[in-house]
Short mmCIF file of N, CA and C in Angstrom, two decimals:
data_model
loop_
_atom_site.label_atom_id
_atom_site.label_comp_id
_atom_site.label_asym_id
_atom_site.label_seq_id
_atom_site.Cartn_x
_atom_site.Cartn_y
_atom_site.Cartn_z
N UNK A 590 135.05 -8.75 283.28
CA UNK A 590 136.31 -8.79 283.97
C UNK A 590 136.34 -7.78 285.10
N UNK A 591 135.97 -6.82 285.29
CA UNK A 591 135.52 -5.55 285.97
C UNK A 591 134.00 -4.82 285.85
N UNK A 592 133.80 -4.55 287.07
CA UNK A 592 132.63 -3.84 287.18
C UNK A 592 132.72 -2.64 286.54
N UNK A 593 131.67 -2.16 286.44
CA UNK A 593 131.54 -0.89 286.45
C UNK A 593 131.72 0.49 287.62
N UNK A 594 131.62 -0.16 289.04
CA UNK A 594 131.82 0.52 289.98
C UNK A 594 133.34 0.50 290.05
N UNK A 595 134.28 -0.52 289.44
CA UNK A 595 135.70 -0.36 289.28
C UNK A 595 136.42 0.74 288.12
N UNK A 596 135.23 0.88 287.29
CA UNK A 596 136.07 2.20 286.55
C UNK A 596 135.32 3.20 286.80
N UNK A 597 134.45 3.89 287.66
CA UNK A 597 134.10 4.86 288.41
C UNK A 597 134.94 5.38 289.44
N UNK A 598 135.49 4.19 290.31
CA UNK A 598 136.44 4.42 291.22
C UNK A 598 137.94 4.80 291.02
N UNK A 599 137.79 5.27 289.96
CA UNK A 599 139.50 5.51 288.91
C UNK A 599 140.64 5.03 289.27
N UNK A 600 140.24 3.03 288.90
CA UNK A 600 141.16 2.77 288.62
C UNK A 600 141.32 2.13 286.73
N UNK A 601 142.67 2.47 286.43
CA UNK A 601 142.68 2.72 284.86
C UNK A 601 142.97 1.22 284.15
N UNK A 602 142.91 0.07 285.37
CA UNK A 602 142.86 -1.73 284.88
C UNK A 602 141.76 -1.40 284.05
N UNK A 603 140.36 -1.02 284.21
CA UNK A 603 139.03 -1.17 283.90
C UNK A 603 139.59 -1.21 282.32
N UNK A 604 140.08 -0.46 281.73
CA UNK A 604 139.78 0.06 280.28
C UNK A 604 141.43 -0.26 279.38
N UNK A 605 141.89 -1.59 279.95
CA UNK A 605 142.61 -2.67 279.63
C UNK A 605 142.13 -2.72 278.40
N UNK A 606 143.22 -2.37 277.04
CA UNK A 606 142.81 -2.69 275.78
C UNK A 606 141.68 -2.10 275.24
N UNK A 607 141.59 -0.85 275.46
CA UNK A 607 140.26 -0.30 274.94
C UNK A 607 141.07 0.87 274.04
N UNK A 608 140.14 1.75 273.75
CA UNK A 608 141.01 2.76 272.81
C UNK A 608 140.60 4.15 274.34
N UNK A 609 140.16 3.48 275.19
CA UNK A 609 140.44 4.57 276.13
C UNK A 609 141.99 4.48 277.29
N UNK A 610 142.40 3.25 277.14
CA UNK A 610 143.78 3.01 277.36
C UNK A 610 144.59 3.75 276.99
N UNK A 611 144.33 3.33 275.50
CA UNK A 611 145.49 4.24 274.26
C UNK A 611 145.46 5.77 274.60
N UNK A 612 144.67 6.31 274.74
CA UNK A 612 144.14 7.97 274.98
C UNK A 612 144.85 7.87 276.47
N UNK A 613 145.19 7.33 277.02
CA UNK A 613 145.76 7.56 278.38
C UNK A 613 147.25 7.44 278.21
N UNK A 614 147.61 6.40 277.44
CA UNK A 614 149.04 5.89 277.35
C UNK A 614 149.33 6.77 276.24
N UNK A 615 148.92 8.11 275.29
CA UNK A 615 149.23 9.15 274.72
C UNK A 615 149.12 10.28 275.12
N UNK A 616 149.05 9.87 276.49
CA UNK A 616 148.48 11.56 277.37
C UNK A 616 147.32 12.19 277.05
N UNK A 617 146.33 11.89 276.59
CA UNK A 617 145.14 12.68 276.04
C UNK A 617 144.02 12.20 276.82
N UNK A 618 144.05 11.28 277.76
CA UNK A 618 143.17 11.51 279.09
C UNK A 618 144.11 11.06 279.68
N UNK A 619 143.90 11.76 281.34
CA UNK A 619 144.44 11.52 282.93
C UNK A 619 144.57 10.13 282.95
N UNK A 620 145.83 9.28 283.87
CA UNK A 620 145.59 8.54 284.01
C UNK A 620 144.95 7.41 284.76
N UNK A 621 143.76 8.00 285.70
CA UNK A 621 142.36 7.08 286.26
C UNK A 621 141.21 7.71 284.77
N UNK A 622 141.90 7.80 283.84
CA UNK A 622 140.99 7.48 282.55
C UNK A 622 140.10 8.64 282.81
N UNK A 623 139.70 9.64 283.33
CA UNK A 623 138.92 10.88 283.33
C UNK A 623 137.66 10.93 283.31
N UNK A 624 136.99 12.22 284.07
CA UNK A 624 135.68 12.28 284.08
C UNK A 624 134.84 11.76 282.85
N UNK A 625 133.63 11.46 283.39
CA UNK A 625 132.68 11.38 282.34
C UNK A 625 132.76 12.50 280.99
N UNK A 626 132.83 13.84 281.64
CA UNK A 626 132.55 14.74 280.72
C UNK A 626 133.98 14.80 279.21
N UNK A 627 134.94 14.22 280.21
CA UNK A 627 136.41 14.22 279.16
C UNK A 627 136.34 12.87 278.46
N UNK A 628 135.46 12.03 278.77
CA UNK A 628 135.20 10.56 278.36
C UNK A 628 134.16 10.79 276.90
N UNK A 629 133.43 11.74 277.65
CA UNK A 629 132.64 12.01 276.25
C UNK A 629 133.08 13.17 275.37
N UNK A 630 133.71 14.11 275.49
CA UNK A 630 134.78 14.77 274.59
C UNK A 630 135.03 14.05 273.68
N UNK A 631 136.36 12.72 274.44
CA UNK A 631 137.35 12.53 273.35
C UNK A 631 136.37 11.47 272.40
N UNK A 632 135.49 10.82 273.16
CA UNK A 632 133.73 10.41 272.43
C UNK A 632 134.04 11.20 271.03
N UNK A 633 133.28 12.27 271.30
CA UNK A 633 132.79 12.81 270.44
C UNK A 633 133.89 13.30 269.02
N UNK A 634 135.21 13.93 269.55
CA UNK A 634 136.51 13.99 269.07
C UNK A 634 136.62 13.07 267.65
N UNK A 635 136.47 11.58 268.63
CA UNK A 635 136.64 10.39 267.57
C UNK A 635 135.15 10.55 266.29
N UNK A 636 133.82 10.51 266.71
CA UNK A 636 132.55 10.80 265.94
C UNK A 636 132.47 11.24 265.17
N UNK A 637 132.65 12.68 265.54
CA UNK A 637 132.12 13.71 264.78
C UNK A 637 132.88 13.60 262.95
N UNK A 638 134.42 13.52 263.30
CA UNK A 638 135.00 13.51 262.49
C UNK A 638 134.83 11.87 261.39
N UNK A 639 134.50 11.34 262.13
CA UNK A 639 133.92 9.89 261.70
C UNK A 639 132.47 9.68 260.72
N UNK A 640 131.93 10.49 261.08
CA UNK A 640 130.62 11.02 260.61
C UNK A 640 131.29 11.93 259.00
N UNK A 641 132.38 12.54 259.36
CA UNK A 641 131.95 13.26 258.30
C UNK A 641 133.07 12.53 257.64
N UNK A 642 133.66 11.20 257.98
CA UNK A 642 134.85 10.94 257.05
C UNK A 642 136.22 11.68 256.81
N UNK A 643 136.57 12.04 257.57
CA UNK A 643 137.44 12.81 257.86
C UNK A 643 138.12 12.57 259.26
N UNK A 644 139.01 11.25 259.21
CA UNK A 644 139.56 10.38 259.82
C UNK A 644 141.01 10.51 260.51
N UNK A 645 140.83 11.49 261.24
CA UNK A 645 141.87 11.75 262.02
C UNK A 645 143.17 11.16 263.03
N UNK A 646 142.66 9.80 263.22
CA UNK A 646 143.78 8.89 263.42
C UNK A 646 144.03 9.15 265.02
N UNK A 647 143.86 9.41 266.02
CA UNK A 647 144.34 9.91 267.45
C UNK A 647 143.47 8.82 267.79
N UNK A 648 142.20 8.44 267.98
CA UNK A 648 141.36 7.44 268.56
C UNK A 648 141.19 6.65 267.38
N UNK A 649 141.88 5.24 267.93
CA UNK A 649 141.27 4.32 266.80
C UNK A 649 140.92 3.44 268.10
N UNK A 650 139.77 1.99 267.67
CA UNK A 650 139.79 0.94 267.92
C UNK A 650 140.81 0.00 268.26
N UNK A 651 140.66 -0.46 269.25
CA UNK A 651 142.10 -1.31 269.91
C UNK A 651 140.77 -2.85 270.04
N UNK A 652 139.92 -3.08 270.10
CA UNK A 652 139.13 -4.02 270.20
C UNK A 652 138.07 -4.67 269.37
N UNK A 653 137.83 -5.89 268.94
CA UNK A 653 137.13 -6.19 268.12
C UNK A 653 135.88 -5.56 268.26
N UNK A 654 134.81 -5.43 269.41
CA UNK A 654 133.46 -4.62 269.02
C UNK A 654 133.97 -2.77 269.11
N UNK A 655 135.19 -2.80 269.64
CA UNK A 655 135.39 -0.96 269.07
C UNK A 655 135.72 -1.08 267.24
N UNK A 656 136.02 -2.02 266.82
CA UNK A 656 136.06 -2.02 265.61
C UNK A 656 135.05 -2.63 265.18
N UNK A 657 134.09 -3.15 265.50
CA UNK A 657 132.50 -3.20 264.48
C UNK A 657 132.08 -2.04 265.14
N UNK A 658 132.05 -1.21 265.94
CA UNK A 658 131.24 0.30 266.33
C UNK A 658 131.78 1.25 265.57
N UNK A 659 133.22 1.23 265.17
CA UNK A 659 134.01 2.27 264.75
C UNK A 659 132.87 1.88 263.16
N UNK A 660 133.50 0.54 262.78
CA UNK A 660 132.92 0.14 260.81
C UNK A 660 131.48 0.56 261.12
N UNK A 661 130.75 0.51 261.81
CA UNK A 661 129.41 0.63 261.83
C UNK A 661 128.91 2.67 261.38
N UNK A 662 129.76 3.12 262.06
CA UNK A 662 129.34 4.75 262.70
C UNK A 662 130.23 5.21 261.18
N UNK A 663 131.26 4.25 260.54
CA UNK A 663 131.81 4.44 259.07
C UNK A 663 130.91 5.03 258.11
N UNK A 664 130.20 3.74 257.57
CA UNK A 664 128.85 3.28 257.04
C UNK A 664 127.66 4.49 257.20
N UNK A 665 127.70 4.61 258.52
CA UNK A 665 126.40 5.72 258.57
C UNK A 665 127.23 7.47 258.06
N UNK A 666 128.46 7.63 258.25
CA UNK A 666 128.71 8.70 257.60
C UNK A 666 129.14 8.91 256.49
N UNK A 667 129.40 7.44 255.68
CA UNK A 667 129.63 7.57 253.86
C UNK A 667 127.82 7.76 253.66
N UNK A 668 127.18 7.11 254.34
CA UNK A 668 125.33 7.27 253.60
C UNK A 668 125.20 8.59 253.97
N UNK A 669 125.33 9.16 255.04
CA UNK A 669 125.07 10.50 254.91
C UNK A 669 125.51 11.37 254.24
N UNK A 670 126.58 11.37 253.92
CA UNK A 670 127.73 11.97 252.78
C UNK A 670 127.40 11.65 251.17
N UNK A 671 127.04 10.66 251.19
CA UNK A 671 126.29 10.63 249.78
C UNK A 671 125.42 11.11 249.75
N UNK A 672 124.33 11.33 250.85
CA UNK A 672 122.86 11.54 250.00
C UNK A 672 122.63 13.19 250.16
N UNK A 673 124.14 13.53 250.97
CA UNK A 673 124.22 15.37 251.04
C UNK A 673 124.91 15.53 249.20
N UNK A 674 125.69 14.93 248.94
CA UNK A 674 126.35 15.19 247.93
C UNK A 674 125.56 14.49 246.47
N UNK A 675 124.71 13.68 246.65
CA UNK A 675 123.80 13.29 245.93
C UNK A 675 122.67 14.86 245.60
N UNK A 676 122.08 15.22 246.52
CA UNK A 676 121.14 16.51 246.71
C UNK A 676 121.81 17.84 245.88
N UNK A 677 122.97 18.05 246.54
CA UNK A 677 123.46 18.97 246.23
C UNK A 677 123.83 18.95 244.59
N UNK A 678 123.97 17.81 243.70
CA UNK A 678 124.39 17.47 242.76
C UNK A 678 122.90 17.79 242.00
N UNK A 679 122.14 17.32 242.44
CA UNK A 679 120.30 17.50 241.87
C UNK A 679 119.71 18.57 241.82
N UNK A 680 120.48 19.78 243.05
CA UNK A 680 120.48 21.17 242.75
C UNK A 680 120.63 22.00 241.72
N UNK A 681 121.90 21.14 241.55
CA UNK A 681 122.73 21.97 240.54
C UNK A 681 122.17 21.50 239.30
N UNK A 682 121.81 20.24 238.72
CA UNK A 682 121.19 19.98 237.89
C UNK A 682 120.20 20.64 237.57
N UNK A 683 119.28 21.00 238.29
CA UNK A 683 117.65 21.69 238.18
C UNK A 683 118.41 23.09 237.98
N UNK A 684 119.41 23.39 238.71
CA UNK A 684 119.62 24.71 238.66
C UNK A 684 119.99 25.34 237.08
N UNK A 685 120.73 24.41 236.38
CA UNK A 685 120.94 24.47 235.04
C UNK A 685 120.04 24.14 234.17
N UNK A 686 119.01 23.39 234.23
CA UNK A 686 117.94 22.93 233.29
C UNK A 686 117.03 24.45 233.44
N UNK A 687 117.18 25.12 234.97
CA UNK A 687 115.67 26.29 235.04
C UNK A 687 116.59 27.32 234.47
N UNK A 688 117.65 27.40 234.12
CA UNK A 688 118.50 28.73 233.26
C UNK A 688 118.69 28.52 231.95
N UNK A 689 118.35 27.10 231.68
CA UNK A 689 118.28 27.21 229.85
C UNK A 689 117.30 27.24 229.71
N UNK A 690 115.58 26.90 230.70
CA UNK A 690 114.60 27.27 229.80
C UNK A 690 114.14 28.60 230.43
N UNK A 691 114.91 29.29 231.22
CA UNK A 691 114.52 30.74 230.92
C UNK A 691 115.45 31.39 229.56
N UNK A 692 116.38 30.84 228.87
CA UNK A 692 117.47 31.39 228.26
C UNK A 692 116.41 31.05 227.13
N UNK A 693 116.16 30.07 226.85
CA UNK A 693 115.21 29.86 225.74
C UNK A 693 113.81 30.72 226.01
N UNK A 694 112.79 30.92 227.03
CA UNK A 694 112.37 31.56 226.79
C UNK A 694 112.60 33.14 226.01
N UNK A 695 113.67 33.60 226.85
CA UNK A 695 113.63 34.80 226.02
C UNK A 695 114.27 34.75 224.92
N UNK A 696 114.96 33.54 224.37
CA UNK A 696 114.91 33.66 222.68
C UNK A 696 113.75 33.29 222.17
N UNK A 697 112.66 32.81 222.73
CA UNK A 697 111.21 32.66 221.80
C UNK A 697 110.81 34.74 222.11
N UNK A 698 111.01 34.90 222.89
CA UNK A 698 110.34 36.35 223.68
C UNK A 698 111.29 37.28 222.36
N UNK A 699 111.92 37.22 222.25
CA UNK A 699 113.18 38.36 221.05
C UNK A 699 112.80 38.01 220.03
N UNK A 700 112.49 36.40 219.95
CA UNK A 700 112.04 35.87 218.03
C UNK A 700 110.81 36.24 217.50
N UNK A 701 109.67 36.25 218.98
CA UNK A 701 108.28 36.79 218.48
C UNK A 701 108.19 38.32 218.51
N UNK A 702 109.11 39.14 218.85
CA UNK A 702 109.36 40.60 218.50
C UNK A 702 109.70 40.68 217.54
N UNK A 703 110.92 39.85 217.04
CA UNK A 703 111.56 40.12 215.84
C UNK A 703 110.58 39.66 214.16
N UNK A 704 109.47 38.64 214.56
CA UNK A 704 108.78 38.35 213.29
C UNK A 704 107.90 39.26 213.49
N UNK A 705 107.07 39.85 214.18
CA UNK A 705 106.15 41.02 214.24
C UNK A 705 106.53 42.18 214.32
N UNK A 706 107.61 42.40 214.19
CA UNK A 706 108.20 43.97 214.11
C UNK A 706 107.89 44.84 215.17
N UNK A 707 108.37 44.18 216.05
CA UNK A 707 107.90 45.28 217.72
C UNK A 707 109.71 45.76 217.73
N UNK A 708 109.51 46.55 218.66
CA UNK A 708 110.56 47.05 219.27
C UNK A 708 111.14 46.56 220.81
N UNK A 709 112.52 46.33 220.94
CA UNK A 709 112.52 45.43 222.28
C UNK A 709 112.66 46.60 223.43
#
């Protein structure tokens, strides 16, 4: 429907129904839709927090492929989120299995003092 040299030239038709509209029509970008560098901000704004699941609601999807990109970038931060919280869970496991068999060692270490009559 528009070039690309039409939303370079800041005019804010280009991004008709996008969720960079919405960010304009909430005041949170200028309205010729803003530099690259504020384009990738509020980018990242929406991501980061997306990534970690922690869904802040200011940038959503206004379009069907911003909503398979949004479900997509979902997906990759519940898998990452599991397999941090998966790890961390396997830590803690090992971490408790290597403190009962040192705990047991030194009850074999106190029991073989105690049948030979050493002193601890």
């Amino acid at each position: 429907k528009h070039s690309n040299a039409d939303c370079t030239a800041g005019s804010s038709d280009c991004w008709e129904g996008t969720w960079i509209m919405r960010q304009i029509y909430n005041d949170k970008l200028p309205q010729e839709g803003g530099s690259e560098w504020q384009l990738y901000i509020r980018s990242l704004n929406w991501a980061l927090p997306t990534l970690v699941v922690v869904v802040i609601g200011d940038v959503v999807p206004t379009t069907s492929p911003e909503t398979l990109y949004a479900l997509l970038w979902m997906l990759v931060g519940v898998t990452i989120n599991a397999s941090i919280v998966g790890n961390v869970a396997n830590i803690v496991a090992n971490l408790e299995t290597d403190s009962s068999d040192f705990a047991n060692a030194i009850d074999n270490i106190r029991n073989f003092l105690s049948v030979h009559h050493l002193s601890h």
